[in-house]
């Protein structure tokens, strides 16, 4: 993996080294996160982004905090660490991986008696989650690759690649593995307004991996589908409910509607750490970000002062628009309520 060599996320023993994704593709700049505020800022400002990656960063935030807390008793330590964990969870509300990873580290900490052990297991657990997400992405790639034929053109949205995970990606993992197996896969990526993860990040990643990629405006999707230029769609996910509702980057719902209209298979790729089987889809919070992301293109104001602007950054795709969900434990097919419930009742997650 090309980006793994660049180590876009690396635990350095007392801090987390991250590649600042806001600067890409123009600049390769790293940041070192040590105190809670630095972790919080890095996630809020999207120096790191993508559901699996922010999950792992959240785990390291708790691990780093565990080294800093000065407490006299287990109770005092737990109170402090839970407060810090809440602060990290408040950064981005839609992606479930953050909650999954932070809570996994908290649980492991709470099982210890001694404070020294709590500090130790916090780091161990964060490193375990790091390895697990990497392994999961590889497996998603292996299952998903089977859905791709030599010569396919795959449309993807946002960035669900290595940069959004520890390695391989989610939506990009099947494409990478298919290419490793010598299938020719062509990728079309939407620019993904307003933060332009497709234009800035996905195309850069694929260029580095020598996988042919073309960027299109978000508004070109209907046209290129109607011209027969897209064989399959694969996207990532930020949260998947037990009924199979998929929350992901804004714009993905309209791509799913268009794919259905043009009989193009629509696949979602996500690890099981993205599944939140305890929530009803109506209750999932859709993150809204600063309207400046829309008002300005670069430094140029494109919306007149005084105009109302709304900037939800995720949307919801209902299960009836999805053909398969690729996970590290296998590929799920409709009816998703049943296949998801079977997956979770058969697995100790
Ligand atoms: O706002 P972002 O850039 O964090 O959104 C990321 C996405 O929507 C990804 O597609 C999603 O997290 C799946 S990533 C493997």
Coordinates of C-alpha atoms and ligand atoms in Angstrom, one line a residue:
X1 CA 0.0 0.0 0.0
X2 CA 1.4 3.3 -1.1
X3 CA 0.0 5.4 1.7
X4 CA 0.9 3.0 4.4
X5 CA 4.5 3.7 3.6
X6 CA 3.7 7.4 4.3
X7 CA 2.2 6.3 7.6
X8 CA -0.8 8.6 7.7
X9 CA -1.4 7.4 11.3
X10 CA 1.3 6.1 13.6
X11 CA 1.4 5.8 17.4
X12 CA 4.8 7.1 18.6
X13 CA 4.7 5.9 22.2
X14 CA 3.5 9.2 23.7
X15 CA 1.7 10.9 20.8
X16 CA -0.2 10.1 17.7
X17 CA 1.4 11.2 14.4
X18 CA -1.2 12.0 11.7
X19 CA -1.1 13.2 8.2
X20 CA -3.0 16.5 8.0
X21 CA -5.7 15.7 5.4
X22 CA -6.8 19.3 5.1
X23 CA -3.6 20.1 3.3
X24 CA -3.8 17.3 0.7
X25 CA -3.0 16.9 -2.1
X26 CA -0.9 20.1 -2.2
X27 CA 1.2 19.5 1.0
X28 CA 2.4 16.6 3.0
X29 CA 2.3 17.8 6.5
X30 CA 2.2 15.8 9.7
X31 CA 0.8 16.8 13.2
X32 CA 1.5 15.2 16.5
X33 CA -1.5 14.8 18.9
X34 CA -0.7 14.5 22.6
X35 CA -3.2 16.2 24.8
X36 CA -7.0 15.9 24.6
X37 CA -7.5 19.3 23.1
X38 CA -5.2 18.5 20.2
X39 CA -7.1 15.2 19.5
X40 CA -10.4 17.1 19.7
X41 CA -9.3 19.8 17.3
X42 CA -7.8 17.4 14.8
X43 CA -11.1 15.5 14.5
X44 CA -13.3 18.6 14.5
X45 CA -11.2 20.4 11.9
X46 CA -11.0 17.2 9.8
X47 CA -7.2 16.9 9.9
X48 CA -8.2 13.3 10.2
X49 CA -11.6 12.1 8.9
X50 CA -13.4 9.0 7.6
X51 CA -15.3 6.9 10.1
X52 CA -12.9 4.0 10.7
X53 CA -9.9 6.4 11.0
X54 CA -11.6 8.8 13.5
X55 CA -12.6 5.7 15.5
X56 CA -9.0 4.7 15.8
X57 CA -7.9 8.3 16.5
X58 CA -10.6 8.4 19.2
X59 CA -9.2 5.3 20.8
X60 CA -5.7 6.8 20.9
X61 CA -7.1 10.0 22.4
X62 CA -8.4 8.0 25.3
X63 CA -5.2 6.1 25.6
X64 CA -3.1 9.3 25.6
X65 CA -5.4 10.9 28.2
X66 CA -5.0 7.8 30.4
X67 CA -1.3 8.5 30.6
X68 CA -1.9 12.1 31.7
X69 CA -4.6 11.7 34.4
X70 CA -3.4 12.2 37.9
X71 CA -5.9 10.4 40.1
X72 CA -5.7 8.9 43.6
X73 CA -8.3 6.2 43.1
X74 CA -9.8 4.0 40.4
X75 CA -13.1 5.9 40.8
X76 CA -11.5 9.3 40.3
X77 CA -9.5 8.0 37.3
X78 CA -12.7 6.5 35.7
X79 CA -14.6 9.8 36.2
X80 CA -11.8 11.8 34.5
X81 CA -11.4 9.4 31.6
X82 CA -15.2 9.2 31.0
X83 CA -15.3 13.0 30.9
X84 CA -12.5 13.1 28.4
X85 CA -14.2 10.3 26.3
X86 CA -17.4 12.3 26.2
X87 CA -15.5 15.3 24.9
X88 CA -14.0 13.3 22.1
X89 CA -17.4 11.8 21.3
X90 CA -18.8 15.2 20.9
X91 CA -16.6 16.0 17.9
X92 CA -18.5 14.3 15.1
X93 CA -21.9 12.8 15.8
X94 CA -22.8 10.7 12.8
X95 CA -19.9 8.2 12.4
X96 CA -20.5 5.2 14.7
X97 CA -16.9 3.9 14.7
X98 CA -15.9 6.7 17.0
X99 CA -18.3 5.6 19.7
X100 CA -17.4 1.9 19.1
X101 CA -13.7 2.5 19.5
X102 CA -13.8 4.9 22.4
X103 CA -16.2 2.7 24.3
X104 CA -14.1 -0.4 23.6
X105 CA -11.1 1.3 25.2
X106 CA -13.2 2.5 28.2
X107 CA -14.6 -0.9 28.8
X108 CA -11.1 -2.5 28.9
X109 CA -9.9 0.3 31.3
X110 CA -12.9 -0.2 33.6
X111 CA -12.0 -3.9 34.0
X112 CA -8.7 -3.1 35.7
X113 CA -8.1 -2.5 39.4
X114 CA -4.8 -0.6 39.4
X115 CA -4.3 2.7 37.7
X116 CA -1.0 1.6 36.2
X117 CA -2.8 -1.3 34.5
X118 CA -5.5 1.1 33.2
X119 CA -2.8 3.2 31.5
X120 CA -1.2 0.1 30.0
X121 CA -4.4 -1.6 28.7
X122 CA -5.6 1.7 27.2
X123 CA -2.7 1.8 24.8
X124 CA -2.8 -2.0 24.2
X125 CA -6.5 -1.7 23.2
X126 CA -6.0 1.3 20.9
X127 CA -3.2 -0.6 19.1
X128 CA -5.5 -3.7 18.9
X129 CA -8.2 -1.6 17.3
X130 CA -5.6 -0.2 14.9
X131 CA -4.6 -3.7 13.8
X132 CA -8.2 -4.9 13.7
X133 CA -9.4 -2.1 11.4
X134 CA -6.5 -2.8 9.1
X135 CA -7.3 -6.5 9.0
X136 CA -11.0 -5.7 8.5
X137 CA -10.3 -3.5 5.5
X138 CA -8.3 -6.2 3.9
X139 CA -11.1 -8.7 4.4
X140 CA -13.7 -6.2 3.0
X141 CA -11.4 -6.0 -0.1
X142 CA -11.3 -9.7 -0.5
X143 CA -15.1 -10.2 -0.2
X144 CA -15.9 -7.1 -2.3
X145 CA -13.4 -8.0 -5.1
X146 CA -15.6 -10.9 -6.0
X147 CA -18.4 -8.5 -7.0
X148 CA -16.1 -6.8 -9.6
X149 CA -15.4 -8.0 -13.1
X150 CA -12.3 -7.3 -15.2
X151 CA -13.0 -4.1 -17.1
X152 CA -15.6 -2.6 -14.7
X153 CA -16.0 1.1 -14.2
X154 CA -16.8 1.7 -10.6
X155 CA -18.2 5.0 -9.3
X156 CA -17.4 6.0 -5.7
X157 CA -18.2 9.1 -3.6
X158 CA -16.2 11.0 -1.0
X159 CA -13.1 9.3 0.3
X160 CA -13.5 5.8 1.6
X161 CA -9.9 4.8 0.9
X162 CA -6.7 4.3 3.0
X163 CA -7.0 7.9 4.2
X164 CA -10.4 7.2 5.8
X165 CA -9.1 4.0 7.4
X166 CA -5.9 2.5 8.7
X167 CA -5.1 0.8 5.4
X168 CA -6.8 -0.3 2.1
X169 CA -10.0 1.6 2.7
X170 CA -13.6 0.4 2.7
X171 CA -15.1 1.3 -0.7
X172 CA -11.6 1.4 -2.2
X173 CA -10.5 -1.9 -0.7
X174 CA -12.4 -4.2 -3.2
X175 CA -11.0 -2.1 -6.1
X176 CA -7.4 -2.3 -4.7
X177 CA -7.7 -6.1 -4.3
X178 CA -9.2 -6.6 -7.7
X179 CA -6.3 -4.6 -9.2
X180 CA -3.8 -6.8 -7.2
X181 CA -5.5 -9.8 -8.8
X182 CA -4.8 -8.2 -12.2
X183 CA -8.4 -7.1 -13.0
X184 CA -8.6 -3.8 -14.8
X185 CA -10.8 -1.5 -12.8
X186 CA -11.6 2.1 -13.8
X187 CA -12.8 4.5 -11.1
X188 CA -15.0 7.5 -11.4
X189 CA -15.1 9.7 -8.3
X190 CA -17.4 12.6 -7.5
X191 CA -15.7 15.7 -6.4
X192 CA -17.9 15.6 -3.2
X193 CA -18.8 19.2 -2.4
X194 CA -18.4 20.9 -0.1
X195 CA -15.2 19.4 1.5
X196 CA -14.1 17.8 -1.8
X197 CA -12.8 14.5 -0.4
X198 CA -13.3 12.9 -3.8
X199 CA -11.5 15.5 -5.8
X200 CA -8.7 16.1 -3.2
X201 CA -8.2 12.7 -1.6
X202 CA -9.6 9.7 -3.5
X203 CA -8.2 10.8 -6.8
X204 CA -4.8 11.4 -5.2
X205 CA -4.8 8.0 -3.5
X206 CA -5.7 6.2 -6.7
X207 CA -3.2 8.1 -8.7
X208 CA -0.5 7.0 -6.3
X209 CA -1.8 3.4 -6.5
X210 CA -1.7 3.7 -10.4
X211 CA -5.4 2.9 -10.6
X212 CA -7.1 4.8 -13.4
X213 CA -9.4 7.5 -12.0
X214 CA -11.5 10.3 -13.4
X215 CA -13.0 13.1 -11.2
X216 CA -16.5 14.3 -12.1
X217 CA -18.7 17.1 -10.6
X218 CA -21.3 15.8 -8.2
X219 CA -23.9 17.0 -10.7
X220 CA -22.6 14.8 -13.5
X221 CA -23.7 11.5 -12.0
X222 CA -27.1 11.2 -13.7
X223 CA -25.6 12.1 -17.1
X224 CA -22.7 9.6 -16.9
X225 CA -25.0 6.8 -15.7
X226 CA -27.5 7.5 -18.5
X227 CA -24.6 7.2 -21.0
X228 CA -23.7 3.7 -19.7
X229 CA -20.4 4.9 -18.3
X230 CA -20.8 3.3 -14.8
X231 CA -21.0 -0.5 -14.1
X232 CA -21.2 -0.4 -10.4
X233 CA -21.2 1.9 -7.4
X234 CA -19.3 1.3 -4.2
X235 CA -19.4 3.7 -1.3
X236 CA -18.4 3.6 2.4
X237 CA -20.6 4.2 5.4
X238 CA -20.5 6.2 8.6
X239 CA -23.3 4.3 10.4
X240 CA -25.5 1.4 9.4
X241 CA -28.6 0.6 11.5
X242 CA -30.0 -2.8 12.2
X243 CA -32.6 -2.3 9.5
X244 CA -29.9 -1.5 6.9
X245 CA -30.2 2.3 6.6
X246 CA -26.9 3.6 5.6
X247 CA -25.6 7.0 6.7
X248 CA -22.8 8.4 4.6
X249 CA -21.4 11.5 3.0
X250 CA -24.0 14.0 1.7
X251 CA -24.9 13.2 -1.9
X252 CA -24.8 9.5 -1.6
X253 CA -28.5 9.1 -1.4
X254 CA -29.1 10.8 -4.7
X255 CA -26.4 8.6 -6.3
X256 CA -28.3 5.5 -4.9
X257 CA -31.6 6.8 -6.4
X258 CA -29.9 7.3 -9.8
X259 CA -28.2 3.9 -9.6
X260 CA -31.6 2.3 -9.1
X261 CA -33.1 4.2 -12.0
X262 CA -30.3 3.0 -14.3
X263 CA -30.2 -0.6 -13.0
X264 CA -26.6 -0.2 -11.7
X265 CA -25.7 -2.3 -8.6
X266 CA -25.2 -0.1 -5.5
X267 CA -22.8 -1.6 -2.9
X268 CA -21.8 -0.3 0.5
X269 CA -18.5 -1.4 2.1
X270 CA -18.1 -1.1 5.9
X271 CA -16.6 -2.9 8.8
X272 CA -18.9 -4.2 11.6
X273 CA -17.6 -1.4 13.8
X274 CA -19.8 0.9 11.7
X275 CA -23.0 -1.0 12.6
X276 CA -25.2 0.5 15.3
X277 CA -27.9 -2.1 15.7
X278 CA -29.4 -0.4 18.7
X279 CA -30.7 2.7 17.1
X280 CA -33.7 3.6 15.0
X281 CA -32.7 5.4 11.8
X282 CA -34.9 8.4 12.6
X283 CA -32.8 9.0 15.7
X284 CA -29.3 9.2 14.0
X285 CA -27.9 12.7 14.3
X286 CA -26.9 14.2 10.9
X287 CA -23.8 16.4 11.4
X288 CA -24.1 20.0 10.2
X289 CA -20.9 21.9 9.6
X290 CA -20.1 25.5 9.1
X291 CA -22.0 27.2 6.3
X292 CA -18.6 28.7 5.2
X293 CA -17.9 25.4 3.6
X294 CA -20.5 26.3 1.0
X295 CA -20.3 30.1 1.1
X296 CA -16.7 30.1 0.1
X297 CA -14.9 28.2 -2.7
X298 CA -11.3 28.5 -1.6
X299 CA -11.1 32.0 -0.4
X300 CA -13.7 33.3 -2.8
X301 CA -17.2 34.1 -1.5
X302 CA -19.7 32.6 -3.9
X303 CA -23.0 33.2 -1.9
X304 CA -24.1 36.7 -1.4
X305 CA -24.2 38.0 2.2
X306 CA -27.6 37.7 3.7
X307 CA -28.5 34.4 1.9
X308 CA -29.6 31.5 4.0
X309 CA -27.3 28.4 3.7
X310 CA -27.8 24.9 5.1
X311 CA -24.9 22.5 5.3
X312 CA -25.8 18.9 6.4
X313 CA -22.8 16.7 5.7
X314 CA -24.3 13.2 5.8
X315 CA -27.5 11.7 4.4
X316 CA -29.4 8.4 4.7
X317 CA -29.9 5.8 2.1
X318 CA -32.8 3.4 2.7
X319 CA -32.1 -0.4 2.4
X320 CA -34.3 -0.8 -0.7
X321 CA -31.8 1.1 -2.8
X322 CA -28.8 -1.0 -1.7
X323 CA -27.9 -4.3 -3.4
X324 CA -25.2 -5.6 -1.0
X325 CA -23.3 -4.5 2.1
X326 CA -19.7 -5.8 2.1
X327 CA -18.2 -6.4 5.6
X328 CA -15.1 -8.1 6.9
X329 CA -17.3 -11.1 7.9
X330 CA -18.9 -11.5 4.5
X331 CA -21.3 -9.8 2.0
X332 CA -24.8 -9.2 3.2
X333 CA -27.8 -9.2 0.9
X334 CA -31.4 -8.1 1.3
X335 CA -33.5 -8.3 3.3
X336 CA -30.9 -6.5 5.4
X337 CA -32.9 -6.6 8.6
X338 CA -32.5 -10.3 8.5
X339 CA -28.9 -10.6 7.2
X340 CA -27.7 -8.0 9.7
X341 CA -29.4 -9.6 12.6
X342 CA -28.1 -13.0 11.6
X343 CA -24.5 -11.6 11.3
X344 CA -24.7 -10.0 14.8
X345 CA -26.3 -12.9 16.5
X346 CA -23.7 -15.3 15.1
X347 CA -20.7 -13.2 15.9
X348 CA -19.3 -12.1 19.2
X349 CA -18.5 -8.5 18.3
Ligands
LIG1 O1 -16.8 13.9 6.6 P1 -15.8 12.8 6.4 O2 -14.8 13.1 5.3 O3 -15.3 12.2 7.6 O4 -16.8 11.7 5.7 C1 -16.2 10.5 5.4 C2 -17.1 9.6 4.6 O5 -18.3 10.0 4.4 C3 -16.6 8.3 4.2 O6 -17.1 7.9 3.0 C4 -17.1 7.3 5.3 O7 -16.5 7.7 6.6 C5 -16.8 5.9 5.0 S1 -15.1 5.7 5.1 C6 -14.3 4.5 5.1

